[in-house]
XYZ file of C-alpha atoms in Angstrom:
700
model
C 106.468 98.657 30.416
C 105.797 97.626 26.835
C 106.767 94.059 26.062
C 107.301 94.614 22.347
C 109.728 97.017 20.779
C 108.442 96.514 17.243
C 105.854 94.640 15.185
C 108.192 91.696 14.607
C 108.472 91.231 18.357
C 104.672 91.204 18.571
C 104.438 88.559 15.853
C 107.166 86.446 17.480
C 105.121 86.510 20.672
C 102.118 85.215 18.744
C 104.190 82.496 17.099
C 105.343 81.337 20.519
C 101.619 80.805 21.208
C 101.125 78.867 17.970
C 99.610 81.777 15.991
C 101.042 82.806 12.629
C 99.597 85.869 10.912
C 99.696 86.119 7.115
C 100.401 89.307 5.180
C 96.733 90.298 4.890
C 96.238 89.922 8.642
C 99.410 91.899 9.438
C 98.286 94.725 7.173
C 94.985 94.937 9.084
C 96.843 94.923 12.420
C 99.259 97.705 11.501
C 97.012 100.081 9.528
C 95.611 102.502 12.124
C 95.471 105.465 9.761
C 91.768 106.129 9.449
C 88.585 104.211 8.623
C 89.043 100.589 7.643
C 86.715 97.747 6.787
C 88.251 94.280 6.999
C 86.286 91.694 5.040
C 87.120 88.412 6.791
C 86.004 85.123 5.235
C 84.936 82.238 7.522
C 87.843 80.819 9.507
C 90.072 83.816 8.728
C 91.010 84.450 12.360
C 89.201 87.778 12.696
C 89.172 87.659 16.515
C 92.942 87.082 16.533
C 93.366 90.093 14.225
C 91.178 92.275 16.455
C 92.974 91.488 19.726
C 96.412 91.655 18.072
C 95.520 95.035 16.624
C 94.607 96.184 20.121
C 98.011 95.088 21.418
C 99.704 96.824 18.483
C 97.845 100.070 19.188
C 98.509 99.956 22.929
C 102.108 98.734 23.044
C 103.558 100.071 19.795
C 101.389 103.088 18.937
C 101.158 104.116 22.617
C 97.394 104.612 22.460
C 95.787 104.556 25.887
C 93.629 101.421 26.348
C 90.786 103.449 27.845
C 90.544 105.419 24.579
C 89.730 102.326 22.514
C 86.165 100.984 22.358
C 85.577 97.544 20.848
C 81.928 96.807 20.096
C 80.735 93.235 19.744
C 77.510 91.560 18.666
C 76.794 89.743 21.945
C 77.878 89.555 25.582
C 79.332 86.125 24.916
C 81.484 87.549 22.112
C 82.617 90.422 24.355
C 83.629 87.989 27.113
C 85.408 85.728 24.638
C 87.345 88.599 23.098
C 88.320 90.022 26.474
C 89.516 86.571 27.531
C 91.524 86.130 24.329
C 93.183 89.508 24.818
C 94.081 88.771 28.431
C 95.472 85.329 27.593
C 97.679 86.671 24.823
C 98.635 90.167 25.938
C 97.396 90.924 29.446
C 100.177 91.536 31.942
C 98.354 93.374 34.706
C 100.424 96.506 34.088
C 98.302 98.150 31.425
C 94.587 98.959 31.831
C 92.305 96.593 29.935
C 90.720 98.006 26.758
C 86.916 98.270 26.755
C 84.927 95.384 25.220
C 81.221 96.096 25.066
C 78.026 95.218 23.260
C 76.495 98.197 21.520
C 73.514 97.944 23.899
C 75.831 98.288 26.909
C 77.511 101.270 25.297
C 74.147 102.913 24.617
C 73.069 102.320 28.203
C 76.195 104.181 29.352
C 75.342 107.040 26.955
C 71.891 107.334 28.542
C 73.297 107.080 32.066
C 75.761 109.932 31.402
C 72.981 111.946 29.775
C 70.743 111.463 32.816
C 73.580 112.482 35.146
C 74.215 115.653 33.170
C 70.489 116.485 33.215
C 70.060 115.577 36.868
C 67.321 113.100 36.005
C 66.795 109.370 36.376
C 66.740 106.766 33.656
C 63.452 104.996 32.965
C 63.226 101.456 34.300
C 64.549 98.836 31.905
C 62.078 96.151 30.861
C 63.754 92.769 30.778
C 62.652 90.360 28.056
C 60.219 88.486 30.319
C 58.636 91.749 31.493
C 58.356 92.959 27.911
C 56.609 89.740 26.897
C 54.176 90.018 29.803
C 53.333 93.635 28.917
C 52.750 92.929 25.216
C 50.628 89.861 25.943
C 48.470 91.779 28.433
C 47.997 94.604 25.929
C 46.974 92.118 23.240
C 44.466 90.439 25.545
C 43.031 93.798 26.537
C 42.569 94.833 22.923
C 41.363 91.499 21.519
C 39.661 89.779 24.439
C 41.723 86.598 24.092
C 45.102 85.267 25.172
C 47.979 86.001 22.815
C 49.455 82.740 21.451
C 53.179 82.318 22.115
C 53.977 81.997 18.415
C 52.128 85.257 17.655
C 54.070 87.029 20.397
C 57.331 85.937 18.757
C 56.196 87.405 15.435
C 54.981 90.659 16.988
C 58.070 91.082 19.165
C 60.436 90.400 16.265
C 58.552 92.814 13.995
C 58.725 95.576 16.625
C 62.500 95.154 16.987
C 62.949 94.887 13.236
C 61.150 98.183 12.618
C 63.020 99.987 15.381
C 66.423 98.760 14.163
C 65.659 99.803 10.588
C 64.500 103.215 11.877
C 60.991 102.874 10.485
C 58.500 105.694 10.805
C 55.086 105.060 12.360
C 53.606 104.825 8.894
C 56.168 102.216 7.897
C 55.596 100.311 11.152
C 51.887 100.145 10.359
C 52.691 98.111 7.251
C 54.705 95.474 9.087
C 53.202 92.039 9.730
C 50.145 92.453 7.439
C 49.020 88.912 8.333
C 48.422 90.143 11.895
C 45.942 93.081 11.896
C 46.432 93.424 15.664
C 50.139 94.241 15.290
C 50.003 98.021 14.858
C 47.378 98.697 17.577
C 49.415 96.541 19.976
C 52.595 98.398 18.994
C 51.011 101.816 19.587
C 49.559 100.764 22.933
C 52.884 99.259 24.019
C 54.697 102.518 23.195
C 52.069 104.433 25.183
C 52.389 101.995 28.095
C 56.150 102.571 28.295
C 55.776 106.354 28.239
C 53.103 106.356 30.927
C 54.914 103.893 33.208
C 58.405 105.342 32.612
C 59.792 102.127 31.118
C 62.112 101.469 28.209
C 63.271 98.264 26.530
C 66.423 97.130 24.731
C 65.289 98.586 21.399
C 64.558 101.920 23.068
C 68.069 101.823 24.527
C 69.369 102.216 20.969
C 66.810 104.758 19.743
C 67.108 106.920 22.888
C 70.918 106.884 22.735
C 70.908 107.812 19.045
C 68.499 110.681 19.698
C 70.526 111.938 22.671
C 73.830 111.851 20.763
C 72.262 113.618 17.801
C 70.444 116.325 19.768
C 73.123 117.165 22.336
C 76.524 117.962 20.790
C 78.184 118.168 24.211
C 77.164 114.579 24.970
C 78.461 113.388 21.601
C 81.724 115.297 22.092
C 82.177 113.686 25.531
C 82.056 110.165 24.088
C 83.923 110.985 20.878
C 86.814 112.410 22.912
C 86.757 109.472 25.307
C 86.749 106.909 22.479
C 88.689 108.316 19.493
C 89.385 104.725 18.404
C 86.424 102.442 17.710
C 86.493 98.810 16.611
C 83.370 96.923 15.510
C 83.190 93.139 15.375
C 80.606 91.211 13.272
C 79.736 94.383 11.377
C 77.469 92.449 9.005
C 75.098 91.725 11.910
C 74.867 95.389 12.905
C 71.518 97.079 12.248
C 70.984 100.355 10.402
C 70.286 102.127 13.713
C 73.476 100.740 15.247
C 75.491 101.789 12.193
C 74.086 105.310 12.571
C 75.132 105.416 16.241
C 78.644 104.318 15.260
C 78.752 106.948 12.507
C 77.834 109.674 14.999
C 80.414 108.453 17.511
C 83.236 108.329 14.968
C 82.351 111.719 13.470
C 84.932 113.344 11.216
C 88.045 112.743 13.305
C 87.616 109.345 14.935
C 89.408 106.204 13.794
C 87.241 103.231 12.869
C 88.075 99.578 12.284
C 85.169 97.375 11.226
C 85.470 93.620 10.805
C 82.733 91.745 9.018
C 81.659 89.739 6.014
C 78.490 90.524 4.122
C 78.538 86.900 2.945
C 77.819 85.831 6.541
C 74.955 88.232 7.244
C 72.082 85.982 8.375
C 70.088 88.177 10.756
C 67.965 90.169 8.335
C 64.861 89.288 10.370
C 66.407 91.235 13.280
C 67.207 94.265 11.155
C 70.839 93.443 10.285
C 72.050 95.728 7.512
C 74.823 94.185 5.389
C 74.144 96.918 2.833
C 75.993 99.287 5.183
C 79.178 97.337 4.474
C 78.595 97.677 0.745
C 78.213 101.445 1.257
C 81.238 101.751 3.570
C 83.319 104.030 1.345
C 80.274 106.160 0.594
C 79.582 106.595 4.332
C 83.256 107.093 5.182
C 84.931 108.883 2.229
C 88.559 107.858 1.956
C 87.953 104.704 3.946
C 89.932 101.598 3.032
C 88.688 98.093 2.397
C 91.050 95.266 3.336
C 90.490 91.536 2.968
C 91.387 88.469 4.992
C 90.750 85.678 2.499
C 92.641 82.679 3.883
C 90.465 80.129 5.676
C 92.466 78.380 8.405
C 89.565 76.190 9.536
C 88.340 73.963 6.741
C 89.812 71.588 4.195
C 90.379 72.603 0.595
C 87.374 70.485 -0.452
C 84.995 72.434 1.790
C 86.541 75.852 1.117
C 86.602 75.570 -2.676
C 82.970 74.452 -2.890
C 81.817 77.065 -0.372
C 83.639 79.853 -2.217
C 82.052 78.897 -5.531
C 78.640 78.590 -3.868
C 78.587 82.057 -2.308
C 80.167 83.638 -5.383
C 76.841 83.257 -7.188
C 75.258 85.885 -4.907
C 75.200 89.346 -6.432
C 75.090 91.730 -3.449
C 78.628 91.181 -2.210
C 82.276 92.136 -2.523
C 84.364 89.781 -4.689
C 86.672 87.628 -2.556
C 89.097 84.836 -3.260
C 88.699 82.516 -0.278
C 91.523 79.991 -0.134
C 92.426 77.173 2.240
C 95.772 76.558 3.881
C 94.847 72.950 4.731
C 94.913 69.712 2.757
C 92.286 68.635 0.228
C 90.377 66.506 2.750
C 87.390 64.204 2.372
C 84.797 64.754 -0.332
C 81.545 66.411 0.718
C 79.087 63.589 1.297
C 75.406 63.541 0.349
C 73.143 60.958 1.933
C 69.572 60.603 0.651
C 67.251 58.440 2.737
C 63.670 57.369 2.209
C 61.952 59.110 5.128
C 62.470 61.152 8.277
C 62.569 58.106 10.557
C 65.468 56.689 8.540
C 67.175 60.081 8.678
C 67.150 60.221 12.468
C 68.164 56.553 12.848
C 71.062 57.126 10.443
C 72.222 60.187 12.389
C 72.122 58.386 15.732
C 74.231 55.558 14.298
C 76.723 58.010 12.759
C 77.004 60.132 15.907
C 77.620 57.066 18.047
C 80.767 56.419 15.972
C 82.407 59.841 16.397
C 86.015 59.157 17.466
C 87.078 60.237 20.931
C 88.592 63.697 20.921
C 86.674 64.869 17.859
C 83.579 67.043 17.702
C 80.456 66.688 15.583
C 77.448 68.944 15.064
C 74.021 68.426 13.560
C 72.805 71.724 12.131
C 69.285 72.564 11.012
C 67.204 75.607 10.209
C 64.362 75.216 12.707
C 64.761 74.315 16.378
C 62.066 71.648 16.133
C 64.234 69.631 13.739
C 66.430 68.861 16.732
C 63.657 67.523 18.978
C 63.279 64.014 17.494
C 67.056 63.640 17.339
C 67.427 64.786 20.957
C 64.733 62.277 21.889
C 66.556 59.390 20.176
C 70.025 60.340 21.453
C 68.686 60.535 24.991
C 67.016 57.129 24.640
C 70.311 55.659 23.402
C 72.226 57.298 26.298
C 74.494 59.184 23.865
C 75.706 62.446 25.489
C 75.018 65.639 23.543
C 74.615 69.388 23.943
C 71.719 71.312 22.397
C 72.309 75.041 21.898
C 69.838 77.832 22.562
C 66.768 75.594 22.651
C 64.220 76.744 25.191
C 62.244 73.832 26.717
C 58.695 74.764 25.721
C 57.303 71.673 24.030
C 54.294 71.358 26.329
C 53.482 75.070 26.060
C 53.425 75.262 22.264
C 49.913 75.713 20.905
C 50.156 72.667 18.612
C 50.969 70.425 21.581
C 48.235 72.078 23.639
C 45.689 71.533 20.852
C 46.674 67.886 20.587
C 46.203 67.429 24.330
C 42.754 69.037 24.166
C 41.721 66.633 21.400
C 42.879 63.777 23.604
C 40.931 65.108 26.567
C 37.838 65.099 24.369
C 38.590 61.479 23.533
C 38.851 60.614 27.213
C 35.869 62.718 28.219
C 33.496 63.615 25.339
C 31.641 66.005 27.666
C 34.772 68.117 28.373
C 33.373 71.510 27.371
C 36.541 73.488 28.138
C 38.604 71.356 25.755
C 35.856 71.575 23.145
C 35.815 75.378 23.393
C 39.565 75.370 22.775
C 39.431 73.352 19.544
C 35.904 73.585 18.066
C 36.931 76.089 15.368
C 39.967 73.976 14.438
C 37.913 71.045 13.073
C 36.563 72.369 9.748
C 32.925 71.814 10.782
C 31.480 75.345 10.417
C 30.799 75.545 14.154
C 30.174 79.191 15.017
C 30.839 80.931 18.320
C 27.082 80.966 18.926
C 26.996 77.192 18.391
C 29.852 76.751 20.853
C 28.011 78.886 23.426
C 24.939 76.697 22.940
C 27.102 73.697 23.878
C 28.358 75.513 26.958
C 24.817 76.386 28.092
C 23.482 72.871 27.548
C 26.341 70.784 28.897
C 25.201 70.444 32.506
C 24.003 66.857 32.026
C 27.375 65.521 30.923
C 26.359 64.774 27.341
C 28.781 64.255 24.495
C 29.474 67.720 23.047
C 28.910 66.416 19.522
C 25.499 65.034 20.513
C 24.561 68.503 21.745
C 25.653 69.983 18.412
C 23.807 67.301 16.472
C 20.665 68.125 18.430
C 21.048 71.790 17.590
C 21.761 71.028 13.941
C 18.227 69.673 13.649
C 16.810 73.007 14.807
C 15.986 75.821 12.431
C 18.235 78.291 14.255
C 21.455 76.327 13.715
C 24.275 78.628 12.643
C 23.671 80.441 9.347
C 27.289 79.683 8.515
C 26.624 75.959 8.450
C 26.600 74.263 5.073
C 25.046 71.157 3.621
C 26.494 68.017 5.081
C 27.351 69.601 8.429
C 25.356 66.958 10.303
C 27.347 64.223 8.593
C 30.576 66.090 9.426
C 29.609 66.300 13.107
C 28.784 62.606 13.176
C 32.152 61.817 11.610
C 33.974 64.050 14.117
C 32.233 62.277 16.977
C 33.509 58.971 15.600
C 37.032 60.302 14.813
C 37.543 61.756 18.297
C 36.196 58.581 19.933
C 38.787 56.389 18.209
C 41.826 58.682 18.715
C 43.283 56.964 21.759
C 42.853 53.508 20.225
C 45.356 54.327 17.479
C 49.158 54.056 17.695
C 50.524 57.495 18.719
C 51.816 58.411 15.249
C 48.519 57.397 13.607
C 46.649 59.378 16.259
C 48.468 62.549 15.194
C 47.821 61.778 11.534
C 44.104 61.407 12.319
C 44.181 64.733 14.132
C 45.754 66.313 11.043
C 43.413 64.846 8.440
C 40.214 63.425 9.965
C 39.772 66.264 12.438
C 40.803 68.909 9.886
C 43.629 70.334 11.969
C 46.109 70.599 9.087
C 43.566 72.470 6.995
C 42.971 74.825 9.930
C 46.698 75.558 10.261
C 47.042 76.346 6.569
C 43.979 78.597 6.671
C 44.884 80.419 9.888
C 48.651 80.849 9.501
C 51.135 81.674 6.780
C 54.853 82.262 6.344
C 57.082 81.592 9.338
C 54.105 81.069 11.675
C 52.812 78.225 9.498
C 56.311 76.786 9.125
C 56.736 76.821 12.907
C 53.442 75.003 13.460
C 54.190 72.376 10.806
C 57.708 71.850 12.171
C 56.263 71.283 15.636
C 53.664 68.852 14.294
C 56.356 66.988 12.389
C 58.559 66.782 15.491
C 55.662 65.409 17.537
C 54.966 62.765 14.887
C 58.615 61.717 14.762
C 58.679 61.353 18.539
C 55.366 59.507 18.506
C 56.846 56.974 16.087
C 59.175 55.808 18.871
C 56.294 55.162 21.307
C 54.099 52.053 21.338
C 51.200 53.465 23.345
C 49.440 56.730 24.047
C 50.497 56.605 27.700
C 54.135 56.149 26.707
C 53.925 59.065 24.267
C 52.325 61.414 26.803
C 54.902 60.403 29.390
C 57.695 61.145 26.917
C 56.228 64.569 26.193
C 56.345 65.307 29.922
C 59.988 64.233 30.018
C 61.232 66.085 26.934
C 61.371 69.563 28.439
C 63.529 68.122 31.228
C 65.672 66.309 28.650
C 66.248 69.564 26.741
C 67.080 71.435 29.956
C 69.539 68.783 31.111
C 71.350 68.811 27.752
C 71.516 72.617 27.510
C 74.094 73.126 30.258
C 76.899 75.418 29.163
C 80.514 75.048 30.150
C 80.659 71.265 29.820
C 82.729 69.935 26.880
C 80.618 67.833 24.524
C 81.478 65.646 21.559
C 78.077 66.145 19.898
C 76.237 69.437 19.458
C 72.726 69.989 18.113
C 72.118 73.538 16.917
C 70.243 75.770 14.550
C 72.483 77.256 11.884
C 71.942 80.728 13.347
C 73.160 79.615 16.776
C 76.194 77.854 15.298
C 77.635 81.047 13.815
C 81.173 81.602 15.045
C 81.623 77.949 16.018
C 83.533 75.125 14.344
C 83.373 71.336 14.483
C 85.445 68.472 13.100
C 82.390 67.008 11.390
C 79.107 68.679 10.463
C 75.836 67.061 9.424
C 73.312 69.353 7.716
C 69.755 68.039 7.913
C 66.364 69.058 6.507
C 68.026 70.796 3.578
C 64.822 70.756 1.516
C 63.060 73.000 -0.951
C 60.574 75.075 1.005
C 62.690 74.922 4.162
C 66.112 76.156 3.013
C 65.416 78.026 0.841
C 62.007 78.819 2.277
C 58.784 78.974 0.311
C 58.791 82.748 0.774
C 62.291 83.088 -0.684
C 61.300 80.926 -3.667
C 58.140 82.953 -4.275
C 59.997 86.258 -4.066
C 62.633 85.031 -6.491
C 59.935 84.039 -8.987
C 58.645 87.628 -8.691
C 62.116 89.066 -9.322
C 63.155 89.877 -5.718
C 66.458 88.132 -4.925
C 67.160 89.658 -1.488
C 65.687 86.896 0.681
C 67.057 84.100 -1.525
C 70.535 85.611 -1.194
C 70.214 85.808 2.592
C 69.162 82.168 2.741
C 72.123 81.249 0.542
C 74.294 83.022 3.111
C 72.671 80.954 5.864
C 73.556 77.750 3.995
C 77.090 79.089 3.446
C 77.512 79.720 7.167
C 76.388 76.152 7.887
C 78.834 74.654 5.389
C 81.779 76.646 6.721
C 81.327 75.404 10.304
C 82.939 72.110 9.199
C 86.667 71.622 9.643
C 87.266 68.139 8.224
C 84.034 66.507 7.073
C 80.706 67.778 5.777
C 77.702 65.540 5.188
C 74.279 66.627 3.949
C 71.510 64.243 5.000
C 68.155 64.496 3.229
C 64.894 62.585 3.277
C 62.879 61.835 0.142
C 59.578 61.840 2.044
C 58.104 64.020 4.751
C 54.578 63.718 6.175
C 53.812 61.005 3.632
C 54.598 63.192 0.595
C 57.621 63.456 -1.656
C 60.004 66.354 -0.996
C 62.813 67.879 -3.022
C 66.374 68.297 -1.807
C 67.365 71.942 -1.534
C 68.625 73.587 -4.701
C 71.552 74.732 -2.557
C 72.949 71.178 -2.468
C 73.472 71.084 -6.208
C 74.736 74.669 -6.156
C 77.328 73.667 -3.526
C 78.569 70.442 -5.104
C 78.085 71.371 -8.745
C 76.697 67.905 -9.390
C 73.311 66.711 -10.588
C 70.659 66.335 -7.911
C 70.323 62.875 -6.444
C 67.516 61.235 -4.557
C 64.989 63.617 -6.093
C 61.476 62.600 -7.098
C 61.785 64.152 -10.538
C 59.238 64.859 -13.257
C 59.130 64.509 -17.009
C 56.925 66.165 -19.617
C 54.112 63.824 -20.642
C 54.222 61.875 -17.385
C 50.897 60.899 -15.782
C 50.534 61.779 -12.099
C 47.868 61.712 -9.420
C 47.596 64.747 -7.144
C 46.242 64.509 -3.606
C 43.632 67.211 -4.252
C 43.303 67.659 -8.022
C 43.338 63.997 -9.016
C 44.874 62.591 -12.209
C 46.719 64.748 -14.700
C 49.518 65.033 -17.264
C 52.734 67.063 -16.941
C 52.751 69.683 -19.721
C 55.783 71.858 -18.971
C 58.681 72.141 -16.490
C 60.143 75.540 -15.589
C 63.452 74.667 -13.920
C 64.528 78.291 -13.477
C 61.419 79.206 -11.456
C 60.956 75.700 -10.002
C 57.381 75.340 -11.209
C 55.445 72.714 -13.156
C 52.411 73.020 -15.426
C 49.954 70.102 -15.196
C 46.698 69.477 -17.066
C 44.317 67.787 -14.642
C 41.507 65.628 -15.984
C 38.855 67.395 -13.881
C 40.314 70.796 -13.025
C 42.147 71.817 -16.210
C 45.646 73.348 -16.405
C 47.318 74.495 -13.194
C 50.810 75.852 -12.541
C 52.243 74.630 -9.235
C 55.448 75.089 -7.292
C 57.520 71.954 -7.966
C 58.080 71.526 -4.250
C 54.357 71.737 -3.481
C 53.513 69.379 -6.342
C 56.039 66.765 -5.252
C 54.641 66.768 -1.747
C 51.140 66.032 -3.025
C 51.228 63.522 -5.859
C 52.373 60.103 -6.956
C 53.216 58.600 -10.328
C 50.657 56.427 -12.124
């Protein structure tokens, strides 16, 4: 028996549970006429609107629960929404409406299709099985193990192309920095066909194909689910939008909830453009707005609204706050990374009982040094979605191989792992010579020095190679005698490892490697000896695992911005908000070339971070990183509307000394494109990214 006789009774029930819907929310609940897109700003109570709309449809419009399909972005979101519905409206008398991820829905489509055809579904490859298959294919094609970081790039690119419905020709152009990508992709597709496997991306493509090719299958699901709701529509890919379009057809009712301003998963194929084309895709469709933010103070909301309003590819919205003005957004500029982490530990230790605080960052590795320090200080915390893999990362592995060479200069296996990472023009033939002549336990560099005196030494060698080998022998021999942080710096500079990384990697792969190196150096700074540092490395994976337990309430949360989406905290600290990190170097370069798409997505990422804060927001930046000056993110000034502080600024006519180009004079500043023109005494005029320049010079 229905518990509500009219909408007012429904709203009174909500009010008895402390929930008050405004006029915009009520309009979205009650409008079941056709195809609707609700644009919900952060903190607008979109989940409450969705579950209340379900109750309205079931109890007041007499729509059968089993005829309503609600699609969510993740299993966690589906469970949360189902729980919210049950807590507010479940009475055990009515069937529960269906909450499902789109992958689960597509799996059911394929299962029904197989039943109708009298066939069996292929075997689903779980993520670990998929990784194993791709890595084995790579090794078979290239004769070497696939690095973990390369797998992440390849796997993401495959999913990206599938979700954007790329053709084979378009797929071949993905990941140009990895020539092995397309052959691996083709072989992986062949492997699945031959072994009768499919993966989570195939689940979508196969379901779309089946629904499109077999009208009876599409009619079966369209009749079963004449009412479709879609949560987090801005995170839905083009392929997923096409599946939804097929399912809804001409007669089905659709209710999408999303916010293109919060679309931050472009690297996964998310398609916020589909929201901008909603009325083109669904003629006659309505666009509603939920613009009141119930989460954050007026201070945070007003600045966030102005910040995101600068983006161009968006619907205009008037986000307002129903809360008090609140504390001013705080900016804290410190001298270096070590001060940053010490400051955060002190601040987090003072969080009042009953309140929550989060430290948000772009890259997972930014959380490692902080997790290390919090654990040392016995301050409880929770770290979200951080897989313990510090010892497996190639940067850590390389460092350990350098140390093994220090401990045993005749360790050929470690030498073979790192010889081409030392900027010494050592060819594969040279390395094989070392392998063949290492049976007497000689220092590997002595073997190379012996060969360098022979006429057949590698043709790739250049003048001064003997001196370089002698220096490397010395540099490796003194590694373990240095303090841990200095040891890593020597590995970077003396051994040429940093130069290798910048030569071998680019884009996100380079960023990942540099982040990891920076995290290792920050952790090393807290250790007095090599043994202590190595012991701490062994412990850190266990530390991360022990602080990743779900279901336990925590005062302090460490999280990437991506993983924090949908969450809220009393106080939020944003860290590593630097030019070149957020926004990234790639976004800056594209903007200079006239492409604003990536810069706008990264602005949305910053916007999502800002709007996680309920009461207090603090942006913590360091003026130095890796010994060079760094610039605070342009997004900080864009958010606060104030002049940049703590920045190592430049002036025309100023004399500077660059790490590589030497002394020079600043000729021109281009603030719009964030570049600087400098006339160097020896190398002439060069135009540099301001961020890159600041990281590499000092004033005279």
